[in-house]
PDB file of C-alpha atoms in Angstrom:
ATOM      1  CA  GLY K   1      -6.050  10.915 190.355  1.00 51.00           C
ATOM      2  CA  ALA K   2      -6.341  11.438 186.633  1.00 75.00           C
ATOM      3  CA  GLY K   3      -9.528  13.504 186.607  1.00 92.00           C
ATOM      4  CA  VAL K   4     -10.333  17.186 186.985  1.00 95.00           C
ATOM      5  CA  SER K   5     -10.023  18.169 190.627  1.00 96.00           C
ATOM      6  CA  GLN K   6     -11.879  21.073 192.211  1.00 97.00           C
ATOM      7  CA  THR K   7     -11.365  22.451 195.682  1.00 96.00           C
ATOM      8  CA  PRO K   8     -13.010  23.042 197.997  1.00 96.00           C
ATOM      9  CA  SER K   9     -15.963  20.757 197.385  1.00 95.00           C
ATOM     10  CA  ASN K  10     -18.121  23.013 199.540  1.00 96.00           C
ATOM     11  CA  LYS K  11     -17.691  26.647 200.495  1.00 96.00           C
ATOM     12  CA  VAL K  12     -19.943  28.622 202.806  1.00 96.00           C
ATOM     13  CA  THR K  13     -19.352  32.344 203.060  1.00 95.00           C
ATOM     14  CA  GLU K  14     -21.101  35.495 204.154  1.00 95.00           C
ATOM     15  CA  LYS K  15     -22.470  38.141 201.836  1.00 95.00           C
ATOM     16  CA  GLY K  16     -19.815  40.649 200.894  1.00 92.00           C
ATOM     17  CA  LYS K  17     -16.858  38.313 201.379  1.00 91.00           C
ATOM     18  CA  TYR K  18     -14.207  37.273 198.845  1.00 90.00           C
ATOM     19  CA  VAL K  19     -13.863  33.642 197.723  1.00 91.00           C
ATOM     20  CA  GLU K  20     -11.474  31.692 195.530  1.00 92.00           C
ATOM     21  CA  LEU K  21     -12.344  28.417 193.843  1.00 95.00           C
ATOM     22  CA  ARG K  22      -9.594  26.218 192.463  1.00 97.00           C
ATOM     23  CA  CYS K  23      -9.520  23.883 189.478  1.00 97.00           C
ATOM     24  CA  ASP K  24      -6.765  21.378 188.669  1.00 96.00           C
ATOM     25  CA  PRO K  25      -7.328  20.183 185.083  1.00 96.00           C
ATOM     26  CA  ILE K  26      -6.195  16.891 183.631  1.00 94.00           C
ATOM     27  CA  SER K  27      -2.464  17.027 182.988  1.00 92.00           C
ATOM     28  CA  GLY K  28      -1.699  18.110 179.441  1.00 90.00           C
ATOM     29  CA  HIS K  29      -5.118  19.616 178.758  1.00 92.00           C
ATOM     30  CA  THR K  30      -4.718  23.073 177.243  1.00 90.00           C
ATOM     31  CA  ALA K  31      -8.363  24.136 177.293  1.00 91.00           C
ATOM     32  CA  LEU K  32     -10.118  24.896 180.579  1.00 93.00           C
ATOM     33  CA  TYR K  33     -13.687  26.014 181.151  1.00 93.00           C
ATOM     34  CA  TRP K  34     -15.667  27.368 184.101  1.00 94.00           C
ATOM     35  CA  TYR K  35     -19.444  26.967 184.378  1.00 94.00           C
ATOM     36  CA  ARG K  36     -22.033  27.928 186.992  1.00 95.00           C
ATOM     37  CA  GLN K  37     -24.998  25.678 187.729  1.00 93.00           C
ATOM     38  CA  SER K  38     -27.858  27.072 189.777  1.00 90.00           C
ATOM     39  CA  LEU K  39     -30.385  24.795 191.442  1.00 85.00           C
ATOM     40  CA  GLY K  40     -32.679  23.189 188.895  1.00 84.00           C
ATOM     41  CA  GLN K  41     -30.833  24.716 185.945  1.00 86.00           C
ATOM     42  CA  GLY K  42     -28.294  23.499 183.427  1.00 87.00           C
ATOM     43  CA  PRO K  43     -24.755  24.823 183.683  1.00 89.00           C
ATOM     44  CA  GLU K  44     -24.082  28.243 182.146  1.00 90.00           C
ATOM     45  CA  PHE K  45     -20.784  29.168 180.591  1.00 89.00           C
ATOM     46  CA  LEU K  46     -18.543  31.624 182.428  1.00 91.00           C
ATOM     47  CA  ILE K  47     -15.072  31.650 180.887  1.00 89.00           C
ATOM     48  CA  TYR K  48     -12.786  29.616 178.659  1.00 86.00           C
ATOM     49  CA  PHE K  49      -8.978  29.502 178.767  1.00 86.00           C
ATOM     50  CA  GLN K  50      -6.709  28.314 176.008  1.00 82.00           C
ATOM     51  CA  GLY K  51      -3.343  27.941 177.705  1.00 77.00           C
ATOM     52  CA  THR K  52      -2.754  30.954 179.933  1.00 71.00           C
ATOM     53  CA  GLY K  53      -5.050  33.350 178.104  1.00 67.00           C
ATOM     54  CA  ALA K  54      -8.785  33.857 178.541  1.00 64.00           C
ATOM     55  CA  ALA K  55      -9.982  33.170 175.013  1.00 67.00           C
ATOM     56  CA  ASP K  56     -13.597  33.892 175.889  1.00 77.00           C
ATOM     57  CA  ASP K  57     -14.752  35.540 179.095  1.00 75.00           C
ATOM     58  CA  SER K  58     -18.093  36.730 177.813  1.00 76.00           C
ATOM     59  CA  GLY K  59     -19.979  34.532 180.257  1.00 83.00           C
ATOM     60  CA  LEU K  60     -18.705  36.269 183.376  1.00 83.00           C
ATOM     61  CA  PRO K  61     -21.814  37.993 184.799  1.00 83.00           C
ATOM     62  CA  ASN K  62     -20.135  41.160 186.072  1.00 79.00           C
ATOM     63  CA  ASP K  63     -16.823  42.592 187.231  1.00 75.00           C
ATOM     64  CA  ARG K  64     -17.060  40.881 190.621  1.00 82.00           C
ATOM     65  CA  PHE K  65     -16.030  37.685 188.848  1.00 86.00           C
ATOM     66  CA  PHE K  66     -12.500  37.110 187.661  1.00 81.00           C
ATOM     67  CA  ALA K  67     -10.527  34.015 186.706  1.00 84.00           C
ATOM     68  CA  VAL K  68      -6.840  33.365 186.156  1.00 82.00           C
ATOM     69  CA  ARG K  69      -4.680  30.578 184.813  1.00 83.00           C
ATOM     70  CA  PRO K  70      -1.164  31.985 185.216  1.00 77.00           C
ATOM     71  CA  GLU K  71       0.838  28.922 184.145  1.00 80.00           C
ATOM     72  CA  GLY K  72      -1.613  27.309 181.801  1.00 82.00           C
ATOM     73  CA  SER K  73      -2.581  24.582 184.223  1.00 91.00           C
ATOM     74  CA  VAL K  74      -4.347  25.322 187.524  1.00 93.00           C
ATOM     75  CA  SER K  75      -7.085  27.950 187.339  1.00 93.00           C
ATOM     76  CA  THR K  76      -8.663  30.031 190.086  1.00 91.00           C
ATOM     77  CA  LEU K  77     -12.113  31.587 189.888  1.00 92.00           C
ATOM     78  CA  LYS K  78     -12.336  34.637 192.123  1.00 88.00           C
ATOM     79  CA  ILE K  79     -15.556  36.226 193.309  1.00 90.00           C
ATOM     80  CA  GLN K  80     -15.491  39.572 195.123  1.00 86.00           C
ATOM     81  CA  ARG K  81     -18.230  41.059 197.308  1.00 87.00           C
ATOM     82  CA  THR K  82     -20.247  37.882 197.107  1.00 93.00           C
ATOM     83  CA  GLU K  83     -24.016  38.082 196.881  1.00 94.00           C
ATOM     84  CA  ARG K  84     -26.656  35.513 197.774  1.00 95.00           C
ATOM     85  CA  GLY K  85     -27.405  35.106 194.068  1.00 93.00           C
ATOM     86  CA  ASP K  86     -23.879  33.791 193.571  1.00 95.00           C
ATOM     87  CA  SER K  87     -24.866  30.607 195.418  1.00 96.00           C
ATOM     88  CA  ALA K  88     -24.501  27.761 192.949  1.00 96.00           C
ATOM     89  CA  VAL K  89     -22.310  24.844 191.976  1.00 96.00           C
ATOM     90  CA  TYR K  90     -19.258  26.037 190.062  1.00 97.00           C
ATOM     91  CA  LEU K  91     -18.061  23.434 187.579  1.00 96.00           C
ATOM     92  CA  CYS K  92     -14.671  23.266 185.907  1.00 96.00           C
ATOM     93  CA  ALA K  93     -13.932  21.234 182.776  1.00 94.00           C
ATOM     94  CA  SER K  94     -10.823  20.620 180.710  1.00 93.00           C
ATOM     95  CA  SER K  95     -10.108  19.199 177.276  1.00 90.00           C
ATOM     96  CA  LEU K  96      -6.959  18.326 175.384  1.00 88.00           C
ATOM     97  CA  VAL K  97      -7.610  21.153 172.951  1.00 80.00           C
ATOM     98  CA  ARG K  98     -10.740  23.126 172.131  1.00 76.00           C
ATOM     99  CA  GLY K  99     -13.308  20.955 170.435  1.00 74.00           C
ATOM    100  CA  HIS K 100     -12.188  17.715 172.051  1.00 79.00           C
ATOM    101  CA  ILE K 101     -14.269  15.951 174.647  1.00 85.00           C
ATOM    102  CA  LYS K 102     -14.562  17.845 177.918  1.00 87.00           C
ATOM    103  CA  TYR K 103     -14.014  16.230 181.291  1.00 92.00           C
ATOM    104  CA  PHE K 104     -15.795  17.821 184.229  1.00 93.00           C
ATOM    105  CA  GLY K 105     -14.826  18.061 187.869  1.00 95.00           C
ATOM    106  CA  ALA K 106     -17.319  17.348 190.647  1.00 94.00           C
ATOM    107  CA  GLY K 107     -17.790  21.050 191.244  1.00 95.00           C
ATOM    108  CA  THR K 108     -17.575  23.429 194.180  1.00 97.00           C
ATOM    109  CA  ARG K 109     -20.864  24.153 195.910  1.00 96.00           C
ATOM    110  CA  LEU K 110     -20.819  27.804 196.991  1.00 97.00           C
ATOM    111  CA  SER K 111     -23.351  28.991 199.524  1.00 96.00           C
ATOM    112  CA  VAL K 112     -23.548  32.700 200.293  1.00 96.00           C
ATOM    113  CA  LEU K 113     -25.468  33.391 203.475  1.00 94.00           C
TER     114      LEU K 113
ATOM    115  CA  LYS E   1     -30.451  34.204 171.457  1.00 66.00           C
ATOM    116  CA  ASN E   2     -28.870  30.741 171.529  1.00 69.00           C
ATOM    117  CA  GLN E   3     -31.069  28.370 173.478  1.00 82.00           C
ATOM    118  CA  VAL E   4     -31.339  24.668 174.232  1.00 89.00           C
ATOM    119  CA  GLU E   5     -34.672  23.351 175.466  1.00 93.00           C
ATOM    120  CA  GLN E   6     -35.198  19.883 176.850  1.00 95.00           C
ATOM    121  CA  SER E   7     -38.337  17.895 177.511  1.00 95.00           C
ATOM    122  CA  PRO E   8     -39.729  16.500 179.638  1.00 94.00           C
ATOM    123  CA  GLN E   9     -38.348  18.283 182.697  1.00 92.00           C
ATOM    124  CA  SER E  10     -38.688  15.050 184.659  1.00 93.00           C
ATOM    125  CA  LEU E  11     -39.607  11.467 183.894  1.00 94.00           C
ATOM    126  CA  ILE E  12     -40.348   8.408 186.022  1.00 94.00           C
ATOM    127  CA  ILE E  13     -40.215   4.945 184.485  1.00 94.00           C
ATOM    128  CA  LEU E  14     -40.088   1.349 185.671  1.00 93.00           C
ATOM    129  CA  GLU E  15     -36.891  -0.638 185.496  1.00 95.00           C
ATOM    130  CA  GLY E  16     -36.551  -2.444 182.187  1.00 96.00           C
ATOM    131  CA  LYS E  17     -38.667   0.019 180.223  1.00 95.00           C
ATOM    132  CA  ASN E  18     -37.429   2.253 177.403  1.00 96.00           C
ATOM    133  CA  CYS E  19     -37.641   6.025 177.299  1.00 97.00           C
ATOM    134  CA  THR E  20     -36.815   8.934 174.998  1.00 97.00           C
ATOM    135  CA  LEU E  21     -35.635  12.385 175.991  1.00 97.00           C
ATOM    136  CA  GLN E  22     -35.939  15.375 173.655  1.00 97.00           C
ATOM    137  CA  CYS E  23     -33.702  18.353 172.926  1.00 97.00           C
ATOM    138  CA  ASN E  24     -34.475  21.347 170.672  1.00 96.00           C
ATOM    139  CA  TYR E  25     -31.885  24.041 170.016  1.00 91.00           C
ATOM    140  CA  THR E  26     -31.497  27.363 168.252  1.00 88.00           C
ATOM    141  CA  VAL E  27     -27.684  27.615 168.304  1.00 78.00           C
ATOM    142  CA  SER E  28     -26.383  28.701 164.918  1.00 72.00           C
ATOM    143  CA  PRO E  29     -24.084  28.060 163.189  1.00 70.00           C
ATOM    144  CA  PHE E  30     -24.004  24.605 164.717  1.00 74.00           C
ATOM    145  CA  SER E  31     -20.881  22.565 165.419  1.00 76.00           C
ATOM    146  CA  ASN E  32     -21.854  19.590 167.540  1.00 83.00           C
ATOM    147  CA  LEU E  33     -24.345  18.300 170.072  1.00 89.00           C
ATOM    148  CA  ARG E  34     -23.534  16.264 173.156  1.00 88.00           C
ATOM    149  CA  TRP E  35     -25.576  14.388 175.705  1.00 93.00           C
ATOM    150  CA  TYR E  36     -24.257  14.229 179.254  1.00 90.00           C
ATOM    151  CA  LYS E  37     -25.361  12.211 182.263  1.00 92.00           C
ATOM    152  CA  GLN E  38     -25.045  13.923 185.639  1.00 88.00           C
ATOM    153  CA  ASP E  39     -25.449  11.905 188.808  1.00 87.00           C
ATOM    154  CA  THR E  40     -26.366  13.795 191.967  1.00 82.00           C
ATOM    155  CA  GLY E  41     -23.301  15.390 193.504  1.00 75.00           C
ATOM    156  CA  ARG E  42     -21.071  14.615 190.542  1.00 78.00           C
ATOM    157  CA  GLY E  43     -19.916  16.415 187.426  1.00 78.00           C
ATOM    158  CA  PRO E  44     -21.477  15.605 184.026  1.00 81.00           C
ATOM    159  CA  VAL E  45     -20.153  12.603 182.091  1.00 86.00           C
ATOM    160  CA  SER E  46     -20.255  12.567 178.297  1.00 85.00           C
ATOM    161  CA  LEU E  47     -22.503   9.939 176.679  1.00 92.00           C
ATOM    162  CA  THR E  48     -22.421  10.892 172.985  1.00 90.00           C
ATOM    163  CA  ILE E  49     -21.227  13.643 170.675  1.00 86.00           C
ATOM    164  CA  MET E  50     -22.540  14.229 167.156  1.00 86.00           C
ATOM    165  CA  THR E  51     -21.643  16.667 164.403  1.00 80.00           C
ATOM    166  CA  PHE E  52     -24.108  17.985 161.824  1.00 73.00           C
ATOM    167  CA  SER E  53     -23.309  15.116 159.423  1.00 76.00           C
ATOM    168  CA  GLU E  54     -24.220  12.392 161.912  1.00 81.00           C
ATOM    169  CA  ASN E  55     -27.811  11.224 162.368  1.00 87.00           C
ATOM    170  CA  THR E  56     -27.379   8.660 165.113  1.00 91.00           C
ATOM    171  CA  LYS E  57     -24.795   7.472 167.576  1.00 91.00           C
ATOM    172  CA  SER E  58     -24.968   4.692 170.154  1.00 92.00           C
ATOM    173  CA  ASN E  59     -23.181   4.110 173.433  1.00 92.00           C
ATOM    174  CA  GLY E  60     -24.342   0.857 174.976  1.00 94.00           C
ATOM    175  CA  ARG E  61     -27.999   1.198 175.887  1.00 96.00           C
ATOM    176  CA  TYR E  62     -27.963   4.895 174.947  1.00 96.00           C
ATOM    177  CA  THR E  63     -28.790   5.945 171.374  1.00 96.00           C
ATOM    178  CA  ALA E  64     -28.768   9.585 170.340  1.00 96.00           C
ATOM    179  CA  THR E  65     -30.288  10.958 167.158  1.00 95.00           C
ATOM    180  CA  LEU E  66     -29.769  14.324 165.510  1.00 92.00           C
ATOM    181  CA  ASP E  67     -31.756  16.189 162.870  1.00 88.00           C
ATOM    182  CA  ALA E  68     -29.674  19.268 162.064  1.00 83.00           C
ATOM    183  CA  ASP E  69     -32.380  20.590 159.703  1.00 82.00           C
ATOM    184  CA  THR E  70     -35.090  20.751 162.354  1.00 88.00           C
ATOM    185  CA  LYS E  71     -32.518  21.356 165.128  1.00 90.00           C
ATOM    186  CA  GLN E  72     -33.774  18.464 167.204  1.00 94.00           C
ATOM    187  CA  SER E  73     -32.055  15.648 169.043  1.00 96.00           C
ATOM    188  CA  SER E  74     -33.267  12.739 171.123  1.00 97.00           C
ATOM    189  CA  LEU E  75     -31.655  10.360 173.588  1.00 97.00           C
ATOM    190  CA  HIS E  76     -33.202   6.902 173.725  1.00 97.00           C
ATOM    191  CA  ILE E  77     -32.469   4.656 176.691  1.00 97.00           C
ATOM    192  CA  THR E  78     -33.168   0.964 176.217  1.00 97.00           C
ATOM    193  CA  ALA E  79     -33.957  -1.536 178.982  1.00 97.00           C
ATOM    194  CA  SER E  80     -33.519   1.046 181.738  1.00 96.00           C
ATOM    195  CA  GLN E  81     -31.643   0.201 184.921  1.00 96.00           C
ATOM    196  CA  LEU E  82     -31.818   1.746 188.383  1.00 96.00           C
ATOM    197  CA  SER E  83     -28.376   3.257 187.773  1.00 95.00           C
ATOM    198  CA  ASP E  84     -29.814   5.270 184.872  1.00 96.00           C
ATOM    199  CA  SER E  85     -31.493   7.549 187.415  1.00 96.00           C
ATOM    200  CA  ALA E  86     -29.782  10.889 186.857  1.00 95.00           C
ATOM    201  CA  SER E  87     -30.083  14.226 185.112  1.00 94.00           C
ATOM    202  CA  TYR E  88     -29.518  14.105 181.343  1.00 95.00           C
ATOM    203  CA  ILE E  89     -28.223  17.315 179.822  1.00 92.00           C
ATOM    204  CA  CYS E  90     -28.170  18.297 176.151  1.00 92.00           C
ATOM    205  CA  VAL E  91     -25.274  20.592 175.209  1.00 86.00           C
ATOM    206  CA  VAL E  92     -24.788  22.383 171.888  1.00 85.00           C
ATOM    207  CA  SER E  93     -21.544  23.904 170.619  1.00 80.00           C
ATOM    208  CA  GLY E  94     -21.432  26.697 168.085  1.00 72.00           C
ATOM    209  CA  ARG E  95     -19.186  26.844 165.025  1.00 63.00           C
ATOM    210  CA  ALA E  96     -16.693  29.537 164.058  1.00 52.00           C
ATOM    211  CA  GLY E  97     -18.341  32.626 162.676  1.00 48.00           C
ATOM    212  CA  GLY E  98     -21.123  32.656 165.224  1.00 49.00           C
ATOM    213  CA  THR E  99     -21.409  34.349 168.582  1.00 49.00           C
ATOM    214  CA  SER E 100     -21.399  30.979 170.307  1.00 48.00           C
ATOM    215  CA  TYR E 101     -18.002  29.875 168.968  1.00 49.00           C
ATOM    216  CA  GLY E 102     -15.932  28.298 171.722  1.00 56.00           C
ATOM    217  CA  LYS E 103     -18.913  28.216 174.077  1.00 66.00           C
ATOM    218  CA  LEU E 104     -21.294  25.514 175.071  1.00 71.00           C
ATOM    219  CA  THR E 105     -25.013  26.200 175.464  1.00 79.00           C
ATOM    220  CA  PHE E 106     -26.628  23.873 178.000  1.00 81.00           C
ATOM    221  CA  GLY E 107     -30.200  22.690 178.331  1.00 87.00           C
ATOM    222  CA  GLN E 108     -31.615  22.644 181.853  1.00 86.00           C
ATOM    223  CA  GLY E 109     -31.726  18.865 181.820  1.00 91.00           C
ATOM    224  CA  THR E 110     -34.261  16.066 182.188  1.00 95.00           C
ATOM    225  CA  ILE E 111     -34.364  14.340 185.558  1.00 94.00           C
ATOM    226  CA  LEU E 112     -34.904  10.614 185.011  1.00 96.00           C
ATOM    227  CA  THR E 113     -35.981   8.373 187.866  1.00 94.00           C
ATOM    228  CA  VAL E 114     -36.032   4.611 187.350  1.00 95.00           C
ATOM    229  CA  HIS E 115     -38.142   2.680 189.851  1.00 93.00           C
ATOM    230  CA  PRO E 116     -37.756  -1.043 190.557  1.00 91.00           C
TER     231      PRO E 116
END
């Protein structure tokens, strides 16, 4: 497929556990973004990568959240010691370069019980 | 604080009717404003994008307007169809020099339901 792919589509975990969410951007897109969308809310920015580096991580809510993009393509959002408030849909988007149109994945729905 | 506020929160209209969704923002300095359509269970899809110099932009039955002076935008949907039922999200991007550079500020969306 040519779109942004996110896996898994659904993730159920217990409070206190560690989870990893994966994003495969569109091939050739250098910019990659993570957003979190809680029920009934618009997405909120988490982190933005330009290539391999995190150009802006000011949206990460606390140090339990961490994201990597080691080779400038696939990115992984990591959440440690999950809390029930982390339950949300985590959206990934990519664009050719910053400022170009963003293409979103379908998201990973995380449920922390 | 950079904010994007949308109204109404939800809207129900009959198929074939027109409707207008509103977006007010406080993001400054401003770079561009986008309207996205998000179907249930799917990621947002871009409808329009406008910079501060553009007043209106159309995409089929969707027409977006922007007033950068009053920081207001609207999305007008003409001759609505059942497939227009979705959440419509207004997204504002900040320009270099501001705290919102490189980030998108999202509205919470307007849920549109089109009834036959």
